[in-house]
Amino acid sequence: MTYRTRLLACCLILPLAGPLAAQDEGMDDAVGDAAVEEIIVTGRGLDPALSTAVYATTTLERETIVASASGRIEDVLRGIAGFQQFRRSDSRSSNPSAQGVTLRALGGNATSRALVLLDGVPLADPFFGYIPLSAIAPETLGTIRVTRGGGSGPFGAGALAGTIELESAEPGAVSPLLASAAVNDRGETEASGVLTQSLGRGFAIASGRWDRGQGFFTTPDNQRVPASARAAFDSWNAALRGVAPLTDTVEVQARVAAFRDNRTLRFEGADSFSQGEEASLRLVGRGAWAFDALAYVQARDFGNVVISSTRFTPTLDQRRTPSTGTGGKFELRPPILEGHDIRIGADYRRADGQLQEEALNAVSGAVTERRRAGGATSNLGLFVEDDWQIGPLLINGGLRADRTSITDGFYRAVNAAGVVVSEIAAPDRSDWALNWRAGASFNAARRLDLRAAAYTGLRVPTLNELYRPFVVFPVVTEANAALQNERLRGYEIGFDWQPVNALVLSVTAFDNEVKDAIANVTIGPNLRRRANLPAIAAQGIEANLAAKFGTVSLDGALAWTDARVRGRGTSADLDGKRPAQTPAWSASMTLGWQPAPRWHLAATLRHVSAQFEDDRQSDRLAPATTIDAFVAAPLTRRLSAVLRGENLTSETIVTRNQGGSIDLGTPRTLWAGLRYGF
């Protein structure tokens, strides 16, 4: 950890020392007695609101989270109907800035349209809006709750397409020591450890993970050149989390974390890095007047070297992109009306950052242009929401007011002599927006719930979209400092049916529209510009199936979406076209078998239909169907052998097609390793 991370750790962990020490004072020799060591805190936030049953929500339990073939969090989330990354590649073989996450096939431009939270803290990069997927260790998680559709609750301004809530595992759900190590058929390795220690009535958890390897060739055989390189990766993350009770009903939670991720993509020297440090402090009260108070700070950085695809020398050195995210929330649940679950609160998030890059002469390597760009965005939200239970009917209604601001925006480019080539000083602007959501769930029969909902949503453009131009040779994409906020309006109906105890079926039909959707719009040969489209409209059906009969389980997800661009003016030729990077169909099915305690066998079949690389639908990405497998077999009481297989049929997965220049996804990969304590 850096000095800054250590300082943040001290500031956040020290408040826990008092309560923990006070609990240890006066302990007699029976310190090991179970009554003394009993952990009464949870480390969680407040319980999910009743309205979770009103909206299209899927929950993944720990057993599923720690049994993916790749061991990556994005692989786990692909089991959710409608989950989509900007590209099909995972967090080992893609540029980190392309790791946008969305739901409901609403498209995107590598910026996340879904809100991703870890223990209540937003994870999106403050400058780019991507999710640092390699920094999320699945083995540290207890549950994942995904709500598709817009939301108006805490941090609702980022939940345009939905919310993905990651919750850390509770001490009682895992062994005091978890450790794993694995190697694959390319010699790549992964190792992780989680140590949980009881401290009086509280606990502390330290975790770490390290993944590294030479990677595979993302370039097809017939397009490789001597400069072609494997998608090498070397990433680590570490976190320390402490939880302690302040009173019988109030607990304090503190967390510090750091990560670093280095990758090489396509050509030798095309190296990138992303890194981050973060800290959060949270107070959770579970009394009659329940509350959740959170504050956090994030420091992130990103760098990238672009290599010429003709001379194979550096043409751009994006040296640094330092950014900071700060924010917090307060939510109160007052018991003021019988039969009502009321939530009142406020949240705030600010992001600021600055791009620092240099254009290089591909022949001499000399600096030809120096560029700086950046600014700040902020969002203050005030919200109130009520869940009203009337017998078999649950009614939800919520309002949210957001004040968004975009300030200090600039772009400045100077040549090698220091002469200004291009300069933009964007005017400051701010706005108020009102969003709402309403819905109902009706228990029509003992095992059948019907639900319907309507909602609106909001997303503020990222600093990357506003001020950073970029090149993916030969295409240049310009930024746009005049971008407006994206707005969503959506409707959905659905049902949850459990005909027998062992079977649950959930189906949702939805109609969502994103107005002023931000996209990379072609404006000339090899030239695109970020712009607000009039709208992206998406209608579709999502289905989830979960069944368990004895030792056999079946989990399935299916999403069909008819998404279309509504264009006019400069985007008129896009009208009726499917948004870039948006498939019509995606599906997954996992068949599991647990023939004996601590045995776990699973096979996963996944399919994603064809999609287009670009807005003009000129470059097609072929459909792909893959099969993965996972086997865990006990060796001793706590030690297990693990075998994993990714893409067992070695399906060709096209992740990028730029005028015939292609990148590929993960080929067949076989893993073998050991686990302790899982």
PDB file of N, CA and C in Angstrom, residues 97 125-128 273 300-306 316-324 352-359 369-376 408-413 463-471 477 479 530:
ATOM      1  N   SER A  97     -10.471   0.783 -19.536  1.00  0.00           N
ATOM      2  CA  SER A  97     -11.422   1.872 -19.772  1.00  0.00           C
ATOM      3  C   SER A  97     -12.625   1.425 -20.590  1.00  0.00           C
ATOM      4  N   ASP A 125     -15.285   4.250 -11.918  1.00  0.00           N
ATOM      5  CA  ASP A 125     -14.129   5.144 -11.977  1.00  0.00           C
ATOM      6  C   ASP A 125     -14.603   6.585 -12.118  1.00  0.00           C
ATOM      7  N   PRO A 126     -14.064   7.522 -11.313  1.00  0.00           N
ATOM      8  CA  PRO A 126     -14.562   8.906 -11.343  1.00  0.00           C
ATOM      9  C   PRO A 126     -14.389   9.600 -12.689  1.00  0.00           C
ATOM     10  N   PHE A 127     -13.347   9.242 -13.448  1.00  0.00           N
ATOM     11  CA  PHE A 127     -13.107   9.921 -14.726  1.00  0.00           C
ATOM     12  C   PHE A 127     -13.809   9.205 -15.875  1.00  0.00           C
ATOM     13  N   PHE A 128     -13.638   7.888 -15.975  1.00  0.00           N
ATOM     14  CA  PHE A 128     -14.133   7.141 -17.135  1.00  0.00           C
ATOM     15  C   PHE A 128     -15.527   6.546 -16.931  1.00  0.00           C
ATOM     16  N   PHE A 273      -2.210   0.582 -17.480  1.00  0.00           N
ATOM     17  CA  PHE A 273      -2.311   0.309 -16.053  1.00  0.00           C
ATOM     18  C   PHE A 273      -3.528   1.037 -15.500  1.00  0.00           C
ATOM     19  N   ARG A 300      -8.036   7.311  -7.989  1.00  0.00           N
ATOM     20  CA  ARG A 300      -7.823   6.388  -9.109  1.00  0.00           C
ATOM     21  C   ARG A 300      -6.837   7.000 -10.108  1.00  0.00           C
ATOM     22  N   ASP A 301      -6.228   6.122 -10.917  1.00  0.00           N
ATOM     23  CA  ASP A 301      -5.328   6.580 -11.965  1.00  0.00           C
ATOM     24  C   ASP A 301      -5.342   5.556 -13.090  1.00  0.00           C
ATOM     25  N   PHE A 302      -5.042   6.029 -14.292  1.00  0.00           N
ATOM     26  CA  PHE A 302      -5.047   5.170 -15.470  1.00  0.00           C
ATOM     27  C   PHE A 302      -4.024   5.697 -16.460  1.00  0.00           C
ATOM     28  N   GLY A 303      -3.319   4.792 -17.104  1.00  0.00           N
ATOM     29  CA  GLY A 303      -2.370   5.155 -18.145  1.00  0.00           C
ATOM     30  C   GLY A 303      -2.400   4.144 -19.269  1.00  0.00           C
ATOM     31  N   ASN A 304      -2.007   4.583 -20.476  1.00  0.00           N
ATOM     32  CA  ASN A 304      -2.165   3.709 -21.640  1.00  0.00           C
ATOM     33  C   ASN A 304      -1.223   4.162 -22.738  1.00  0.00           C
ATOM     34  N   VAL A 305      -0.556   3.223 -23.387  1.00  0.00           N
ATOM     35  CA  VAL A 305       0.306   3.516 -24.532  1.00  0.00           C
ATOM     36  C   VAL A 305      -0.349   2.950 -25.784  1.00  0.00           C
ATOM     37  N   VAL A 306      -0.529   3.791 -26.790  1.00  0.00           N
ATOM     38  CA  VAL A 306      -1.129   3.374 -28.055  1.00  0.00           C
ATOM     39  C   VAL A 306      -0.017   3.135 -29.064  1.00  0.00           C
ATOM     40  N   LEU A 316       0.988   7.422 -29.000  1.00  0.00           N
ATOM     41  CA  LEU A 316       0.332   8.182 -27.936  1.00  0.00           C
ATOM     42  C   LEU A 316       0.717   7.596 -26.593  1.00  0.00           C
ATOM     43  N   ASP A 317       1.107   8.457 -25.686  1.00  0.00           N
ATOM     44  CA  ASP A 317       1.405   8.044 -24.319  1.00  0.00           C
ATOM     45  C   ASP A 317       0.435   8.763 -23.390  1.00  0.00           C
ATOM     46  N   GLN A 318      -0.625   8.055 -23.044  1.00  0.00           N
ATOM     47  CA  GLN A 318      -1.580   8.602 -22.074  1.00  0.00           C
ATOM     48  C   GLN A 318      -0.994   8.303 -20.697  1.00  0.00           C
ATOM     49  N   ARG A 319      -0.138   9.187 -20.254  1.00  0.00           N
ATOM     50  CA  ARG A 319       0.715   8.906 -19.104  1.00  0.00           C
ATOM     51  C   ARG A 319      -0.074   8.687 -17.822  1.00  0.00           C
ATOM     52  N   ARG A 320      -1.008   9.600 -17.559  1.00  0.00           N
ATOM     53  CA  ARG A 320      -1.754   9.513 -16.307  1.00  0.00           C
ATOM     54  C   ARG A 320      -3.147  10.095 -16.492  1.00  0.00           C
ATOM     55  N   THR A 321      -4.066   9.584 -15.705  1.00  0.00           N
ATOM     56  CA  THR A 321      -5.404  10.175 -15.628  1.00  0.00           C
ATOM     57  C   THR A 321      -5.840  10.135 -14.164  1.00  0.00           C
ATOM     58  N   PRO A 322      -5.188  10.921 -13.309  1.00  0.00           N
ATOM     59  CA  PRO A 322      -5.558  10.893 -11.886  1.00  0.00           C
ATOM     60  C   PRO A 322      -6.961  11.457 -11.678  1.00  0.00           C
ATOM     61  N   SER A 323      -7.724  10.813 -10.822  1.00  0.00           N
ATOM     62  CA  SER A 323      -9.080  11.274 -10.526  1.00  0.00           C
ATOM     63  C   SER A 323      -9.427  10.938  -9.094  1.00  0.00           C
ATOM     64  N   THR A 324     -10.420  11.647  -8.585  1.00  0.00           N
ATOM     65  CA  THR A 324     -10.854  11.460  -7.200  1.00  0.00           C
ATOM     66  C   THR A 324     -12.371  11.407  -7.149  1.00  0.00           C
ATOM     67  N   ASP A 352     -13.745  14.341  -9.860  1.00  0.00           N
ATOM     68  CA  ASP A 352     -12.875  15.281 -10.568  1.00  0.00           C
ATOM     69  C   ASP A 352     -11.635  14.540 -11.042  1.00  0.00           C
ATOM     70  N   GLY A 353     -11.075  14.985 -12.143  1.00  0.00           N
ATOM     71  CA  GLY A 353      -9.897  14.323 -12.690  1.00  0.00           C
ATOM     72  C   GLY A 353      -9.339  15.076 -13.862  1.00  0.00           C
ATOM     73  N   GLN A 354      -8.149  14.613 -14.325  1.00  0.00           N
ATOM     74  CA  GLN A 354      -7.469  15.312 -15.401  1.00  0.00           C
ATOM     75  C   GLN A 354      -6.664  14.331 -16.243  1.00  0.00           C
ATOM     76  N   LEU A 355      -6.854  14.407 -17.542  1.00  0.00           N
ATOM     77  CA  LEU A 355      -6.089  13.608 -18.497  1.00  0.00           C
ATOM     78  C   LEU A 355      -4.757  14.289 -18.774  1.00  0.00           C
ATOM     79  N   GLN A 356      -3.672  13.486 -18.831  1.00  0.00           N
ATOM     80  CA  GLN A 356      -2.347  13.997 -19.174  1.00  0.00           C
ATOM     81  C   GLN A 356      -1.742  13.050 -20.201  1.00  0.00           C
ATOM     82  N   GLU A 357      -1.657  13.498 -21.456  1.00  0.00           N
ATOM     83  CA  GLU A 357      -1.134  12.613 -22.494  1.00  0.00           C
ATOM     84  C   GLU A 357      -0.274  13.373 -23.486  1.00  0.00           C
ATOM     85  N   GLU A 358       0.533  12.586 -24.243  1.00  0.00           N
ATOM     86  CA  GLU A 358       1.446  13.159 -25.222  1.00  0.00           C
ATOM     87  C   GLU A 358       1.341  12.376 -26.521  1.00  0.00           C
ATOM     88  N   ALA A 359       1.123  13.081 -27.626  1.00  0.00           N
ATOM     89  CA  ALA A 359       1.149  12.468 -28.950  1.00  0.00           C
ATOM     90  C   ALA A 359       2.600  12.371 -29.404  1.00  0.00           C
ATOM     91  N   GLU A 369       2.707  16.688 -29.590  1.00  0.00           N
ATOM     92  CA  GLU A 369       1.610  17.447 -28.993  1.00  0.00           C
ATOM     93  C   GLU A 369       1.410  16.989 -27.553  1.00  0.00           C
ATOM     94  N   ARG A 370       1.153  17.942 -26.677  1.00  0.00           N
ATOM     95  CA  ARG A 370       0.843  17.644 -25.282  1.00  0.00           C
ATOM     96  C   ARG A 370      -0.597  18.075 -24.995  1.00  0.00           C
ATOM     97  N   ARG A 371      -1.364  17.195 -24.353  1.00  0.00           N
ATOM     98  CA  ARG A 371      -2.785  17.460 -24.137  1.00  0.00           C
ATOM     99  C   ARG A 371      -3.139  17.317 -22.674  1.00  0.00           C
ATOM    100  N   ARG A 372      -4.023  18.197 -22.239  1.00  0.00           N
ATOM    101  CA  ARG A 372      -4.581  18.128 -20.894  1.00  0.00           C
ATOM    102  C   ARG A 372      -6.084  18.335 -21.009  1.00  0.00           C
ATOM    103  N   ALA A 373      -6.839  17.590 -20.230  1.00  0.00           N
ATOM    104  CA  ALA A 373      -8.302  17.727 -20.258  1.00  0.00           C
ATOM    105  C   ALA A 373      -8.851  17.253 -18.925  1.00  0.00           C
ATOM    106  N   GLY A 374      -9.933  17.871 -18.491  1.00  0.00           N
ATOM    107  CA  GLY A 374     -10.525  17.431 -17.230  1.00  0.00           C
ATOM    108  C   GLY A 374     -11.604  18.372 -16.756  1.00  0.00           C
ATOM    109  N   GLY A 375     -12.013  18.171 -15.517  1.00  0.00           N
ATOM    110  CA  GLY A 375     -13.065  18.974 -14.925  1.00  0.00           C
ATOM    111  C   GLY A 375     -13.625  18.285 -13.703  1.00  0.00           C
ATOM    112  N   ALA A 376     -14.861  18.614 -13.379  1.00  0.00           N
ATOM    113  CA  ALA A 376     -15.510  18.026 -12.204  1.00  0.00           C
ATOM    114  C   ALA A 376     -17.005  17.907 -12.457  1.00  0.00           C
ATOM    115  N   ASP A 408     -15.565  23.475 -14.247  1.00  0.00           N
ATOM    116  CA  ASP A 408     -14.111  23.515 -14.470  1.00  0.00           C
ATOM    117  C   ASP A 408     -13.668  22.690 -15.673  1.00  0.00           C
ATOM    118  N   GLY A 409     -14.543  22.501 -16.657  1.00  0.00           N
ATOM    119  CA  GLY A 409     -14.195  21.681 -17.805  1.00  0.00           C
ATOM    120  C   GLY A 409     -13.261  22.392 -18.766  1.00  0.00           C
ATOM    121  N   PHE A 410     -12.250  21.641 -19.257  1.00  0.00           N
ATOM    122  CA  PHE A 410     -11.318  22.239 -20.206  1.00  0.00           C
ATOM    123  C   PHE A 410     -10.655  21.169 -21.058  1.00  0.00           C
ATOM    124  N   TYR A 411     -10.148  21.587 -22.198  1.00  0.00           N
ATOM    125  CA  TYR A 411      -9.282  20.766 -23.051  1.00  0.00           C
ATOM    126  C   TYR A 411      -8.243  21.699 -23.641  1.00  0.00           C
ATOM    127  N   ARG A 412      -6.979  21.308 -23.574  1.00  0.00           N
ATOM    128  CA  ARG A 412      -5.904  22.171 -24.070  1.00  0.00           C
ATOM    129  C   ARG A 412      -4.829  21.292 -24.702  1.00  0.00           C
ATOM    130  N   ALA A 413      -4.488  21.601 -25.936  1.00  0.00           N
ATOM    131  CA  ALA A 413      -3.436  20.889 -26.656  1.00  0.00           C
ATOM    132  C   ALA A 413      -2.413  21.901 -27.165  1.00  0.00           C
ATOM    133  N   LEU A 463     -16.495  12.612 -17.173  1.00  0.00           N
ATOM    134  CA  LEU A 463     -15.452  13.525 -17.644  1.00  0.00           C
ATOM    135  C   LEU A 463     -14.829  12.996 -18.931  1.00  0.00           C
ATOM    136  N   ASN A 464     -14.720  11.691 -19.056  1.00  0.00           N
ATOM    137  CA  ASN A 464     -14.188  11.069 -20.259  1.00  0.00           C
ATOM    138  C   ASN A 464     -15.046  11.408 -21.476  1.00  0.00           C
ATOM    139  N   GLU A 465     -16.356  11.298 -21.340  1.00  0.00           N
ATOM    140  CA  GLU A 465     -17.256  11.601 -22.445  1.00  0.00           C
ATOM    141  C   GLU A 465     -17.224  13.089 -22.802  1.00  0.00           C
ATOM    142  N   LEU A 466     -17.103  13.930 -21.800  1.00  0.00           N
ATOM    143  CA  LEU A 466     -17.161  15.374 -22.014  1.00  0.00           C
ATOM    144  C   LEU A 466     -15.898  15.940 -22.640  1.00  0.00           C
ATOM    145  N   TYR A 467     -14.729  15.434 -22.218  1.00  0.00           N
ATOM    146  CA  TYR A 467     -13.504  16.172 -22.544  1.00  0.00           C
ATOM    147  C   TYR A 467     -12.377  15.362 -23.180  1.00  0.00           C
ATOM    148  N   ARG A 468     -12.466  14.024 -23.223  1.00  0.00           N
ATOM    149  CA  ARG A 468     -11.319  13.243 -23.703  1.00  0.00           C
ATOM    150  C   ARG A 468     -11.560  12.659 -25.088  1.00  0.00           C
ATOM    151  N   PRO A 469     -10.883  13.145 -26.120  1.00  0.00           N
ATOM    152  CA  PRO A 469     -10.914  12.474 -27.427  1.00  0.00           C
ATOM    153  C   PRO A 469      -9.978  11.262 -27.396  1.00  0.00           C
ATOM    154  N   PHE A 470     -10.203  10.301 -28.279  1.00  0.00           N
ATOM    155  CA  PHE A 470      -9.321   9.133 -28.308  1.00  0.00           C
ATOM    156  C   PHE A 470      -9.301   8.539 -29.700  1.00  0.00           C
ATOM    157  N   VAL A 471      -8.325   7.649 -29.930  1.00  0.00           N
ATOM    158  CA  VAL A 471      -8.142   7.020 -31.234  1.00  0.00           C
ATOM    159  C   VAL A 471      -8.050   5.506 -31.050  1.00  0.00           C
ATOM    160  N   THR A 477     -12.278   9.397 -32.255  1.00  0.00           N
ATOM    161  CA  THR A 477     -13.538   9.744 -31.595  1.00  0.00           C
ATOM    162  C   THR A 477     -13.336  11.026 -30.798  1.00  0.00           C
ATOM    163  N   ALA A 479     -14.441  14.150 -28.220  1.00  0.00           N
ATOM    164  CA  ALA A 479     -15.260  14.392 -27.030  1.00  0.00           C
ATOM    165  C   ALA A 479     -16.295  15.466 -27.345  1.00  0.00           C
ATOM    166  N   ARG A 530     -18.760  11.953 -29.750  1.00  0.00           N
ATOM    167  CA  ARG A 530     -19.746  11.659 -28.720  1.00  0.00           C
ATOM    168  C   ARG A 530     -20.892  12.651 -28.878  1.00  0.00           C
TER     169      ARG A 530
END
